[in-house]
Coordinates of N, CA and C in Angstrom, one line a residue:
M228 N 0.9 -1.2 0.0 CA 0.0 0.0 0.0 C 0.9 1.2 0.0
N229 N 0.7 2.1 -1.0 CA 1.6 3.3 -1.1 C 1.2 4.3 0.0
L230 N 2.1 5.3 0.1 CA 1.9 6.3 1.2 C 0.6 7.1 1.0
K231 N 0.2 7.4 -0.2 CA -1.0 8.2 -0.4 C -2.2 7.4 0.1
K232 N -2.2 6.1 -0.3 CA -3.4 5.3 0.2 C -3.4 5.1 1.7
A233 N -2.2 5.0 2.3 CA -2.1 4.9 3.7 C -2.6 6.1 4.4
V234 N -2.2 7.3 3.9 CA -2.7 8.6 4.4 C -4.2 8.7 4.3
A235 N -4.7 8.3 3.1 CA -6.2 8.4 2.9 C -6.9 7.5 3.9
I236 N -6.5 6.3 4.1 CA -7.2 5.4 5.0 C -7.1 5.9 6.5
V237 N -5.9 6.3 6.8 CA -5.7 6.9 8.2 C -6.6 8.1 8.4
G238 N -6.7 8.9 7.4 CA -7.6 10.0 7.5 C -9.1 9.7 7.7
L239 N -9.5 8.6 6.9 CA -10.9 8.1 7.1 C -11.1 7.6 8.5
V240 N -10.1 6.8 9.0 CA -10.3 6.3 10.3 C -10.4 7.4 11.3
A241 N -9.5 8.4 11.2 CA -9.5 9.5 12.2 C -10.8 10.3 12.1
S242 N -11.3 10.5 10.9 CA -12.5 11.3 10.8 C -13.7 10.5 11.3
S243 N -13.7 9.2 11.0 CA -14.8 8.4 11.5 C -14.8 8.3 13.0
A244 N -13.6 8.2 13.6 CA -13.5 8.1 15.1 C -14.0 9.4 15.7
S245 N -13.6 10.6 15.1 CA -14.0 11.9 15.6 C -15.5 12.0 15.4
A246 N -16.1 11.4 14.4 CA -17.5 11.5 14.2 C -18.3 10.5 15.0
L247 N -17.6 9.6 15.6 CA -18.3 8.5 16.4 C -19.2 9.2 17.5
S248 N -20.5 9.2 17.3 CA -21.4 9.8 18.2 C -22.6 9.0 18.3
T249 N -23.4 9.3 19.3 CA -24.6 8.5 19.6 C -25.8 9.5 19.6
A250 N -27.0 8.9 19.2 CA -28.2 9.7 19.4 C -28.4 9.9 20.9
P251 N -28.9 11.1 21.3 CA -29.2 11.3 22.7 C -30.1 10.2 23.3
A252 N -29.8 9.9 24.5 CA -30.7 8.9 25.2 C -32.1 9.4 25.2
R253 N -33.1 8.6 25.0 CA -34.5 9.0 25.1 C -35.0 8.8 26.5
A254 N -35.5 9.8 27.1 CA -35.8 9.8 28.5 C -36.9 10.8 28.9
F255 N -37.4 10.6 30.1 CA -38.2 11.6 30.8 C -38.1 11.4 32.3
D256 N -38.4 12.5 33.0 CA -38.3 12.5 34.4 C -39.4 13.4 35.0
L257 N -40.5 12.7 35.5 CA -41.6 13.5 36.1 C -41.2 14.2 37.3
N258 N -40.2 13.8 38.0 CA -39.8 14.5 39.3 C -39.2 15.8 39.0
S259 N -38.3 15.9 38.0 CA -37.7 17.1 37.7 C -38.5 17.9 36.6
G260 N -39.4 17.2 36.0 CA -40.2 17.9 34.9 C -39.4 17.9 33.6
S261 N -38.4 17.0 33.5 CA -37.6 17.0 32.3 C -38.2 16.2 31.1
L262 N -38.4 16.9 30.0 CA -38.9 16.2 28.7 C -40.2 15.5 28.9
V263 N -41.1 16.1 29.7 CA -42.3 15.4 30.0 C -43.5 15.7 29.1
G264 N -43.3 16.6 28.1 CA -44.3 16.8 27.1 C -45.7 17.1 27.6
T265 N -46.7 16.3 27.0 CA -48.1 16.5 27.4 C -48.4 16.0 28.8
C266 N -47.4 15.3 29.5 CA -47.5 14.9 30.9 C -47.3 16.0 31.9
A267 N -46.8 17.2 31.4 CA -46.5 18.3 32.3 C -47.6 18.7 33.2
P268 N -48.8 18.7 32.8 CA -49.9 19.1 33.8 C -50.0 18.2 35.0
L269 N -49.4 17.0 34.9 CA -49.5 16.1 36.1 C -48.4 16.3 37.1
T270 N -47.5 17.2 36.7 CA -46.3 17.4 37.6 C -46.3 18.8 38.3
A271 N -47.3 19.6 38.1 CA -47.3 20.9 38.8 C -48.8 21.3 39.1
G272 N -49.0 22.0 40.2 CA -50.3 22.4 40.6 C -51.0 21.3 41.4
Y273 N -50.9 21.3 42.7 CA -51.4 20.2 43.5 C -52.4 20.7 44.5
Y274 N -53.2 19.7 45.0 CA -54.1 20.0 46.1 C -54.0 18.9 47.1
T275 N -54.4 19.1 48.3 CA -54.3 18.1 49.4 C -55.7 17.5 49.5
G276 N -55.7 16.2 49.3 CA -57.0 15.4 49.3 C -57.1 14.7 50.6
A277 N -58.0 13.7 50.6 CA -58.3 12.8 51.8 C -57.0 12.2 52.2
Y278 N -56.9 12.0 53.5 CA -55.7 11.4 54.2 C -54.4 12.1 53.9
G279 N -54.5 13.4 53.5 CA -53.3 14.1 53.3 C -52.5 13.8 52.0
Q280 N -53.2 13.2 51.1 CA -52.6 12.9 49.8 C -52.5 14.2 49.0
V281 N -51.3 14.5 48.5 CA -51.0 15.7 47.7 C -51.0 15.3 46.2
L282 N -52.1 15.7 45.5 CA -52.3 15.2 44.1 C -52.4 16.3 43.1
S283 N -52.1 16.0 41.9 CA -52.1 17.0 40.8 C -53.6 17.5 40.6
N284 N -53.8 18.7 40.3 CA -55.1 19.2 39.9 C -55.5 18.6 38.6
A285 N -54.6 18.3 37.7 CA -54.9 17.8 36.4 C -54.9 16.3 36.4
T286 N -55.7 15.7 35.6 CA -55.7 14.3 35.3 C -55.6 14.1 33.7
A287 N -55.3 12.9 33.2 CA -55.2 12.8 31.8 C -55.6 11.3 31.4
S288 N -56.2 11.2 30.3 CA -56.5 9.8 29.8 C -55.3 9.1 29.2
S289 N -54.3 9.9 28.8 CA -53.0 9.4 28.4 C -52.1 10.7 28.2
C290 N -50.8 10.5 28.1 CA -49.9 11.6 27.8 C -48.7 11.1 27.1
V291 N -48.0 12.0 26.4 CA -46.8 11.6 25.6 C -45.7 12.5 25.9
T292 N -44.5 11.9 26.2 CA -43.3 12.7 26.5 C -42.6 13.2 25.3
N293 N -41.7 14.2 25.5 CA -41.0 14.7 24.3 C -40.2 13.7 23.5
D294 N -39.8 12.7 24.2 CA -39.0 11.7 23.5 C -39.7 10.4 23.1
G295 N -41.1 10.6 23.0 CA -41.9 9.5 22.4 C -42.4 8.4 23.3
F296 N -42.3 8.6 24.6 CA -42.9 7.6 25.5 C -44.4 8.0 25.7
T297 N -45.3 7.0 25.7 CA -46.7 7.2 25.9 C -47.1 6.5 27.2
L298 N -47.8 7.2 28.1 CA -48.3 6.6 29.3 C -49.8 6.5 29.2
T299 N -50.3 5.3 29.4 CA -51.8 5.1 29.3 C -52.2 4.2 30.5
P300 N -53.3 4.6 31.2 CA -53.9 3.8 32.2 C -54.8 2.8 31.7
N301 N -55.2 1.8 32.5 CA -56.2 0.8 32.1 C -57.5 1.5 31.9
T302 N -58.4 0.9 31.2 CA -59.7 1.4 30.8 C -60.5 1.8 32.1
G303 N -61.1 3.0 32.0 CA -62.0 3.5 33.1 C -61.2 4.2 34.1
S304 N -59.9 4.5 33.9 CA -59.0 5.2 34.9 C -58.4 6.4 34.2
V305 N -57.7 7.2 35.0 CA -57.0 8.4 34.5 C -55.6 8.4 35.2
L306 N -54.7 9.1 34.5 CA -53.4 9.3 35.1 C -53.5 10.5 36.0
Q307 N -52.8 10.5 37.2 CA -52.8 11.6 38.1 C -51.4 11.7 38.8
G308 N -50.9 12.9 38.9 CA -49.7 13.1 39.6 C -49.8 13.1 41.1
K309 N -48.7 12.8 41.8 CA -48.7 12.8 43.2 C -47.3 13.2 43.7
T310 N -47.2 13.8 44.9 CA -45.9 14.1 45.5 C -45.9 13.7 47.0
V311 N -44.8 13.1 47.4 CA -44.6 12.7 48.8 C -43.2 12.9 49.1
G312 N -42.9 13.6 50.2 CA -41.5 13.8 50.7 C -40.6 14.4 49.6
G313 N -41.2 15.3 48.8 CA -40.4 16.1 47.9 C -40.2 15.3 46.6
I314 N -40.8 14.1 46.4 CA -40.7 13.3 45.2 C -42.0 13.3 44.5
K315 N -41.9 13.5 43.2 CA -43.1 13.4 42.3 C -43.1 12.2 41.5
G316 N -44.3 11.7 41.2 CA -44.5 10.6 40.3 C -45.9 10.6 39.7
V317 N -46.2 9.7 38.8 CA -47.5 9.7 38.2 C -48.1 8.3 38.4
G318 N -49.3 8.2 38.7 CA -50.0 6.9 38.9 C -51.3 6.9 38.3
I319 N -52.2 6.1 38.9 CA -53.6 6.0 38.3 C -54.6 6.3 39.4
T320 N -55.7 7.0 38.9 CA -56.8 7.2 39.8 C -58.1 6.6 39.1
T321 N -58.7 5.7 39.8 CA -59.9 5.0 39.3 C -61.2 5.5 40.0
N322 N -61.1 5.5 41.3 CA -62.3 5.9 42.1 C -61.9 7.1 43.0
P323 N -61.9 8.3 42.4 CA -61.5 9.5 43.1 C -62.3 9.8 44.4
S324 N -63.6 9.3 44.5 CA -64.4 9.6 45.6 C -64.2 8.5 46.7
D325 N -63.4 7.5 46.5 CA -63.2 6.4 47.4 C -61.7 6.1 47.7
P326 N -61.0 7.0 48.4 CA -59.6 6.8 48.6 C -59.2 5.6 49.5
L327 N -60.3 5.0 50.1 CA -60.0 3.8 50.9 C -59.7 2.6 50.1
T328 N -60.4 2.5 48.9 CA -60.2 1.4 48.0 C -59.3 1.7 46.9
D329 N -59.0 3.0 46.7 CA -58.1 3.4 45.6 C -57.1 4.4 46.1
T330 N -55.8 4.0 46.1 CA -54.8 5.0 46.4 C -54.6 5.9 45.2
L331 N -55.1 7.1 45.3 CA -55.1 8.1 44.2 C -53.7 8.4 43.8
G332 N -53.5 8.5 42.5 CA -52.2 8.9 41.9 C -51.1 7.8 42.1
E333 N -51.5 6.6 42.4 CA -50.6 5.5 42.4 C -51.2 4.3 41.7
I334 N -50.3 3.3 41.3 CA -50.7 2.1 40.6 C -51.1 1.1 41.6
D335 N -52.4 0.8 41.8 CA -52.8 -0.2 42.8 C -52.8 -1.6 42.1
N336 N -53.1 -2.6 42.9 CA -53.0 -4.0 42.4 C -54.1 -4.3 41.4
S337 N -55.1 -3.4 41.4 CA -56.2 -3.6 40.4 C -56.1 -2.8 39.2
E338 N -54.9 -2.0 39.1 CA -54.7 -1.1 38.0 C -53.5 -1.5 37.2
A339 N -53.4 -0.9 36.0 CA -52.2 -1.2 35.1 C -51.9 0.1 34.3
L340 N -50.6 0.4 34.3 CA -50.1 1.5 33.5 C -49.3 1.0 32.4
S341 N -49.6 1.4 31.2 CA -48.8 1.0 30.0 C -47.8 2.1 29.6
L342 N -46.6 1.7 29.5 CA -45.5 2.6 29.1 C -45.0 2.1 27.8
T343 N -45.2 2.8 26.7 CA -44.8 2.4 25.4 C -43.9 3.4 24.8
H344 N -43.1 3.0 23.8 CA -42.2 4.0 23.1 C -42.4 3.8 21.6
A345 N -42.4 4.9 20.9 CA -42.8 4.9 19.5 C -41.9 4.0 18.7
T346 N -40.5 4.0 19.0 CA -39.6 3.1 18.2 C -39.0 2.0 19.0
G347 N -39.1 2.1 20.3 CA -38.5 1.0 21.2 C -37.1 1.2 21.4
G348 N -36.5 0.3 22.2 CA -35.1 0.3 22.5 C -34.7 -0.5 23.7
I349 N -33.5 -0.4 24.1 CA -33.1 -1.1 25.3 C -33.2 -0.2 26.5
F350 N -33.9 -0.6 27.6 CA -34.1 0.3 28.7 C -32.8 0.4 29.5
D351 N -32.4 1.7 29.7 CA -31.2 2.0 30.5 C -31.6 1.9 32.0
Y352 N -32.8 2.5 32.3 CA -33.3 2.4 33.7 C -34.8 2.7 33.7
I353 N -35.5 2.3 34.8 CA -36.8 2.7 35.1 C -36.8 3.2 36.5
D354 N -37.6 4.3 36.8 CA -37.5 5.0 38.1 C -38.9 5.0 38.7
F355 N -39.0 4.5 39.9 CA -40.2 4.3 40.7 C -40.2 5.1 41.9
S356 N -41.5 5.4 42.5 CA -41.6 6.1 43.7 C -42.7 5.6 44.6
F357 N -42.7 6.0 45.8 CA -43.8 5.7 46.8 C -43.9 4.2 47.1
L358 N -42.7 3.5 47.1 CA -42.7 2.1 47.6 C -42.3 2.1 49.0
Y359 N -43.1 1.5 49.9 CA -42.9 1.6 51.3 C -43.0 0.2 52.0
Q360 N -42.8 0.2 53.3 CA -42.8 -1.1 54.1 C -43.9 -1.0 55.2
P361 N -44.2 -2.1 55.8 CA -45.2 -2.1 56.9 C -45.0 -1.0 57.9
G362 N -46.1 -0.3 58.2 CA -46.0 0.7 59.3 C -45.8 2.1 58.7
V363 N -45.5 2.2 57.4 CA -45.3 3.6 56.8 C -46.5 3.9 56.0
Y364 N -47.1 5.1 56.3 CA -48.3 5.6 55.7 C -49.4 4.5 55.7
S365 N -49.6 3.8 56.8 CA -50.6 2.8 57.0 C -50.5 1.5 56.1
D366 N -49.3 1.4 55.4 CA -49.1 0.2 54.7 C -49.0 -1.0 55.6
E367 N -49.4 -2.2 55.1 CA -49.3 -3.4 55.9 C -48.4 -4.4 55.2
V368 N -47.8 -4.1 54.1 CA -47.0 -5.0 53.4 C -45.7 -4.3 52.9
F369 N -44.7 -5.2 52.6 CA -43.5 -4.7 51.9 C -44.0 -4.6 50.4
E370 N -44.1 -3.4 49.9 CA -44.7 -3.2 48.6 C -43.9 -3.7 47.5
V371 N -44.6 -4.2 46.5 CA -44.0 -4.9 45.3 C -44.5 -4.3 44.0
A372 N -43.6 -3.8 43.2 CA -44.0 -3.4 41.8 C -43.8 -4.5 40.9
S373 N -44.7 -4.7 40.0 CA -44.5 -5.8 38.9 C -44.5 -5.1 37.6
I374 N -43.5 -5.5 36.7 CA -43.4 -5.0 35.4 C -43.3 -6.1 34.4
V375 N -44.1 -6.1 33.4 CA -44.0 -7.1 32.3 C -43.7 -6.5 31.0
A376 N -42.7 -6.9 30.3 CA -42.3 -6.4 29.0 C -43.1 -7.0 27.9
N377 N -43.1 -6.4 26.8 CA -43.9 -6.8 25.6 C -43.5 -8.2 25.1
D378 N -42.3 -8.7 25.5 CA -41.9 -10.0 25.0 C -42.3 -11.1 26.1
G379 N -43.0 -10.7 27.2 CA -43.4 -11.6 28.2 C -42.4 -11.7 29.4
T380 N -41.2 -11.1 29.3 CA -40.3 -11.1 30.4 C -40.9 -10.2 31.6
S381 N -40.8 -10.8 32.8 CA -41.4 -10.0 33.9 C -40.3 -9.8 35.0
G382 N -40.5 -8.7 35.7 CA -39.6 -8.4 36.9 C -40.4 -7.8 38.0
T383 N -39.9 -7.9 39.2 CA -40.5 -7.4 40.4 C -39.5 -6.5 41.2
L384 N -40.0 -5.4 41.7 CA -39.2 -4.6 42.6 C -39.8 -4.7 44.0
S385 N -39.1 -5.3 45.0 CA -39.7 -5.5 46.3 C -38.9 -4.8 47.4
V386 N -39.6 -3.9 48.1 CA -39.0 -3.3 49.3 C -38.6 -4.3 50.3
I387 N -37.4 -4.2 50.9 CA -37.0 -5.1 52.0 C -36.6 -4.4 53.3
D388 N -36.3 -3.1 53.2 CA -36.0 -2.3 54.4 C -36.1 -0.8 54.1
N389 N -35.5 0.0 55.0 CA -35.7 1.5 54.9 C -35.1 2.0 53.6
S390 N -34.1 1.4 53.0 CA -33.4 2.0 51.9 C -33.0 1.0 50.8
T391 N -33.6 -0.2 50.8 CA -33.2 -1.2 49.9 C -34.4 -1.9 49.3
A392 N -34.3 -2.2 48.0 CA -35.3 -3.1 47.4 C -34.6 -4.1 46.5
L393 N -35.3 -5.2 46.1 CA -34.7 -6.2 45.3 C -35.4 -6.2 43.9
W394 N -34.6 -6.1 42.9 CA -35.1 -6.2 41.5 C -34.9 -7.7 41.1
T395 N -35.9 -8.4 40.7 CA -35.8 -9.8 40.4 C -36.3 -10.1 39.0
V396 N -35.5 -10.7 38.2 CA -35.9 -11.1 36.8 C -35.4 -12.5 36.6
G397 N -36.3 -13.4 36.2 CA -35.8 -14.8 35.9 C -35.2 -15.5 37.1
G398 N -35.7 -15.2 38.3 CA -35.2 -15.8 39.5 C -33.9 -15.2 40.0
V399 N -33.3 -14.2 39.3 CA -32.1 -13.6 39.8 C -32.4 -12.2 40.4
A400 N -31.9 -12.0 41.6 CA -32.2 -10.7 42.3 C -31.0 -9.9 42.4
Q401 N -31.2 -8.6 42.3 CA -30.1 -7.6 42.6 C -30.6 -6.5 43.5
A402 N -29.8 -6.1 44.4 CA -30.2 -5.0 45.3 C -30.2 -3.7 44.7
V403 N -31.2 -2.9 45.0 CA -31.3 -1.5 44.5 C -31.4 -0.5 45.7
T404 N -30.5 0.4 45.7 CA -30.5 1.4 46.9 C -31.4 2.6 46.6
A405 N -32.2 3.0 47.6 CA -33.1 4.0 47.4 C -32.5 5.4 47.1
L406 N -33.1 6.1 46.2 CA -32.7 7.5 46.0 C -33.4 8.4 47.0
S407 N -34.6 7.9 47.5 CA -35.3 8.5 48.6 C -35.9 7.4 49.5
N408 N -35.6 7.3 50.7 CA -35.9 6.1 51.5 C -37.4 5.8 51.6
S409 N -37.6 4.5 52.0 CA -39.0 4.0 52.2 C -39.4 4.3 53.6
V410 N -39.4 5.5 54.1 CA -39.8 5.9 55.5 C -40.7 7.0 55.4
E411 N -41.4 7.3 56.5 CA -42.3 8.4 56.6 C -41.6 9.7 56.3
G412 N -42.2 10.5 55.4 CA -41.7 11.8 55.0 C -40.7 11.7 53.9
A413 N -40.4 10.5 53.4 CA -39.5 10.4 52.2 C -40.3 9.8 51.0
G414 N -39.6 9.7 49.9 CA -40.4 9.4 48.6 C -40.4 8.0 48.2
G415 N -39.7 7.1 48.9 CA -39.6 5.7 48.5 C -39.3 5.5 47.0
R416 N -38.2 6.2 46.6 CA -37.8 6.2 45.2 C -36.7 5.3 44.9
Y417 N -36.8 4.5 43.8 CA -35.8 3.5 43.4 C -35.6 3.6 41.9
R418 N -34.3 3.6 41.5 CA -34.0 3.6 40.0 C -33.4 2.2 39.7
V419 N -34.0 1.4 38.8 CA -33.5 0.1 38.4 C -32.7 0.3 37.1
F420 N -31.4 0.1 37.1 CA -30.6 0.2 35.9 C -30.6 -1.1 35.1
N421 N -30.6 -1.0 33.8 CA -30.6 -2.2 32.9 C -31.6 -3.3 33.3
P422 N -32.8 -2.9 33.5 CA -33.8 -3.8 34.1 C -34.0 -5.1 33.4
F423 N -33.9 -5.1 32.0 CA -34.2 -6.3 31.2 C -33.0 -6.6 30.4
G424 N -31.8 -6.3 30.8 CA -30.6 -6.7 30.1 C -30.6 -5.9 28.7
N425 N -30.2 -6.6 27.7 CA -30.1 -6.0 26.4 C -31.2 -6.3 25.5
K426 N -32.4 -6.6 26.1 CA -33.6 -6.9 25.3 C -34.1 -5.6 24.6
F427 N -34.4 -5.7 23.3 CA -35.0 -4.5 22.6 C -36.5 -4.6 22.9
L428 N -37.1 -3.6 23.5 CA -38.5 -3.6 23.9 C -39.2 -2.4 23.4
T429 N -40.5 -2.5 23.3 CA -41.3 -1.4 22.9 C -42.4 -1.0 23.9
S430 N -42.6 -1.9 24.9 CA -43.6 -1.5 25.9 C -43.4 -2.3 27.2
L431 N -43.9 -1.6 28.3 CA -43.9 -2.3 29.6 C -45.3 -2.1 30.2
T432 N -45.8 -3.0 31.0 CA -47.0 -2.9 31.7 C -46.7 -3.0 33.2
L433 N -47.1 -1.9 33.9 CA -46.8 -1.8 35.3 C -48.0 -2.0 36.1
T434 N -47.9 -3.0 37.1 CA -49.0 -3.3 38.0 C -48.3 -3.4 39.4
A435 N -49.2 -3.7 40.4 CA -48.7 -3.9 41.8 C -49.1 -5.3 42.2
L436 N -48.2 -6.0 42.9 CA -48.5 -7.3 43.3 C -49.3 -7.3 44.7
Q437 N -50.4 -8.0 44.7 CA -51.3 -8.0 45.9 C -50.8 -9.1 46.8
N438 N -50.7 -8.7 48.1 CA -50.5 -9.8 49.1 C -51.9 -10.3 49.5
P439 N -52.2 -11.6 49.3 CA -53.5 -12.1 49.6 C -53.9 -12.1 51.0
L440 N -53.0 -11.8 51.9 CA -53.3 -11.8 53.4 C -54.0 -10.5 53.8
F441 N -54.0 -9.5 52.9 CA -54.5 -8.2 53.2 C -55.5 -7.8 52.2
A442 N -56.4 -6.9 52.6 CA -57.5 -6.4 51.7 C -56.9 -5.7 50.5
A443 N -57.6 -5.7 49.4 CA -57.2 -5.0 48.2 C -57.5 -3.5 48.2
N444 N -56.8 -2.8 49.2 CA -57.0 -1.4 49.3 C -55.7 -0.7 49.5
Y445 N -55.7 0.5 50.1 CA -54.5 1.3 50.2 C -53.4 0.6 51.1
Q446 N -53.8 -0.4 51.9 CA -52.8 -1.1 52.7 C -52.0 -2.1 52.0
N447 N -52.4 -2.4 50.7 CA -51.6 -3.3 49.9 C -50.6 -2.5 49.0
S448 N -50.0 -3.2 48.1 CA -48.9 -2.6 47.3 C -49.5 -1.6 46.3
D449 N -48.8 -0.4 46.2 CA -49.1 0.6 45.3 C -47.9 1.5 45.1
Y450 N -47.7 2.1 44.0 CA -46.5 3.0 43.8 C -46.8 3.8 42.5
S451 N -45.8 4.7 42.2 CA -45.9 5.5 41.0 C -44.7 5.4 40.1
L452 N -44.8 5.9 38.9 CA -43.7 6.0 38.0 C -43.1 7.4 37.9
V453 N -41.8 7.4 38.0 CA -41.1 8.7 38.0 C -40.5 9.0 36.6
G454 N -39.9 8.0 36.0 CA -39.3 8.2 34.7 C -38.7 6.9 34.1
A455 N -38.1 7.1 32.9 CA -37.5 6.0 32.3 C -36.5 6.5 31.2
Q456 N -35.6 5.7 30.8 CA -34.6 6.1 29.8 C -34.2 4.9 28.9
L457 N -34.2 5.1 27.6 CA -33.7 4.1 26.7 C -32.2 4.4 26.4
K458 N -31.4 3.4 26.2 CA -30.0 3.6 26.0 C -29.8 4.4 24.6
S459 N -28.7 5.2 24.6 CA -28.4 5.8 23.4 C -27.9 4.8 22.3
V460 N -28.0 5.1 21.1 CA -27.6 4.2 20.0 C -26.8 5.0 19.0
P461 N -25.8 4.3 18.3 CA -25.0 5.0 17.3 C -25.8 5.7 16.2
E462 N -25.4 6.9 15.8 CA -26.0 7.6 14.7 C -25.8 6.8 13.4
P463 N -26.8 6.7 12.5 CA -26.7 6.0 11.3 C -25.5 6.4 10.5
T464 N -25.2 7.7 10.4 CA -24.0 8.2 9.7 C -22.7 7.7 10.2
T465 N -22.7 7.5 11.5 CA -21.5 7.0 12.2 C -21.3 5.5 11.7
L466 N -22.3 4.8 11.8 CA -22.2 3.4 11.4 C -21.8 3.2 9.9
A467 N -22.4 4.1 9.1 CA -22.0 4.1 7.6 C -20.6 4.4 7.4
G468 N -20.1 5.4 8.1 CA -18.7 5.8 8.0 C -17.7 4.7 8.5
L469 N -18.1 4.0 9.6 CA -17.2 2.9 10.0 C -17.3 1.8 9.1
G470 N -18.4 1.6 8.4 CA -18.6 0.5 7.4 C -17.7 0.7 6.2
I471 N -17.6 2.0 5.8 CA -16.8 2.3 4.6 C -15.3 2.1 5.0
V472 N -14.9 2.6 6.2 CA -13.5 2.4 6.6 C -13.2 0.9 6.7
G473 N -14.1 0.1 7.3 CA -13.8 -1.3 7.4 C -13.7 -1.9 6.0
G474 N -14.5 -1.5 5.0 CA -14.4 -2.1 3.7 C -13.1 -1.7 3.0
L475 N -12.6 -0.5 3.2 CA -11.3 -0.1 2.6 C -10.2 -0.9 3.2
L476 N -10.2 -1.1 4.5 CA -9.1 -1.9 5.2 C -9.1 -3.3 4.7
V477 N -10.3 -3.9 4.5 CA -10.3 -5.3 4.0 C -9.7 -5.3 2.5
A478 N -10.1 -4.4 1.7 CA -9.6 -4.3 0.3 C -8.1 -4.1 0.3
S479 N -7.6 -3.3 1.2 CA -6.2 -3.1 1.3 C -5.4 -4.3 1.6
R480 N -6.0 -5.1 2.6 CA -5.3 -6.3 3.0 C -5.3 -7.3 1.8
R481 N -6.4 -7.4 1.1 CA -6.4 -8.3 -0.1 C -5.4 -8.0 -1.1
R482 N -5.2 -6.7 -1.4 CA -4.2 -6.2 -2.4 C -2.8 -6.6 -1.9
R483 N -2.6 -6.4 -0.6 CA -1.2 -6.8 -0.1 C -1.0 -8.3 -0.2
A484 N -2.1 -9.1 0.0 CA -1.9 -10.5 -0.1 C -1.6 -11.0 -1.5
K485 N -2.1 -10.2 -2.5 CA -1.8 -10.5 -3.9 C -0.5 -9.9 -4.4
G486 N 0.1 -9.1 -3.6 CA 1.4 -8.5 -3.9 C 1.2 -7.3 -4.8
T487 N 0.0 -6.7 -4.8 CA -0.2 -5.5 -5.6 C -0.1 -4.3 -4.7
P488 N 0.3 -3.1 -5.2 CA 0.5 -1.9 -4.4 C -0.8 -1.3 -4.0

């Protein structure tokens, strides 16, 4: 390979390396109000309801974030925001006039929240709030969030003490440390990183696991969604550039093998 060809290929490699970039991660955060799109009314403007629950004035039949996530409650319910201990989340309200059987602004064991993304991807993390333990806010159970992916893979997030929960998928559990503890006056917030490995997913269904020893009311499992993020992916132009460089390198090796310059 002559000097000019060598310089050309090195230049291509250098320019491709400098151009190596990724599309921004697709995400939203209801707690900070980041990229929440039409979900914004659920994150500001609150009133204090029965039993001291601090709830958003607004509700929604569904909402879409700036980065293409759609939040949809089960039929007959609405999305509603909630704040506890300085942490905001969004859950589901089904019976606003009966807070004894429906924890307003949270996903109860009889409710389901669908989280879908327009193009899908690999989940970098999912962020939950208001997961507590017995004796906190009248809960009688260690609360458990259940998440089922569109491919049928399921996981659970179970509170085990003041600041720890276990994320379990396929029988394998990993400890998750609270971002806000599961105690009175705090937000019971947990962020689960890489929840479903490298699976490419388009939707999740969030429910709460009911402990059969207790009534199906506010004393059982319930929680809210704070946010989620899909991993960043290489830009198409970057992949194309690297493909061209790779092709040139292969061609160069073949010429050398044949003894041609």
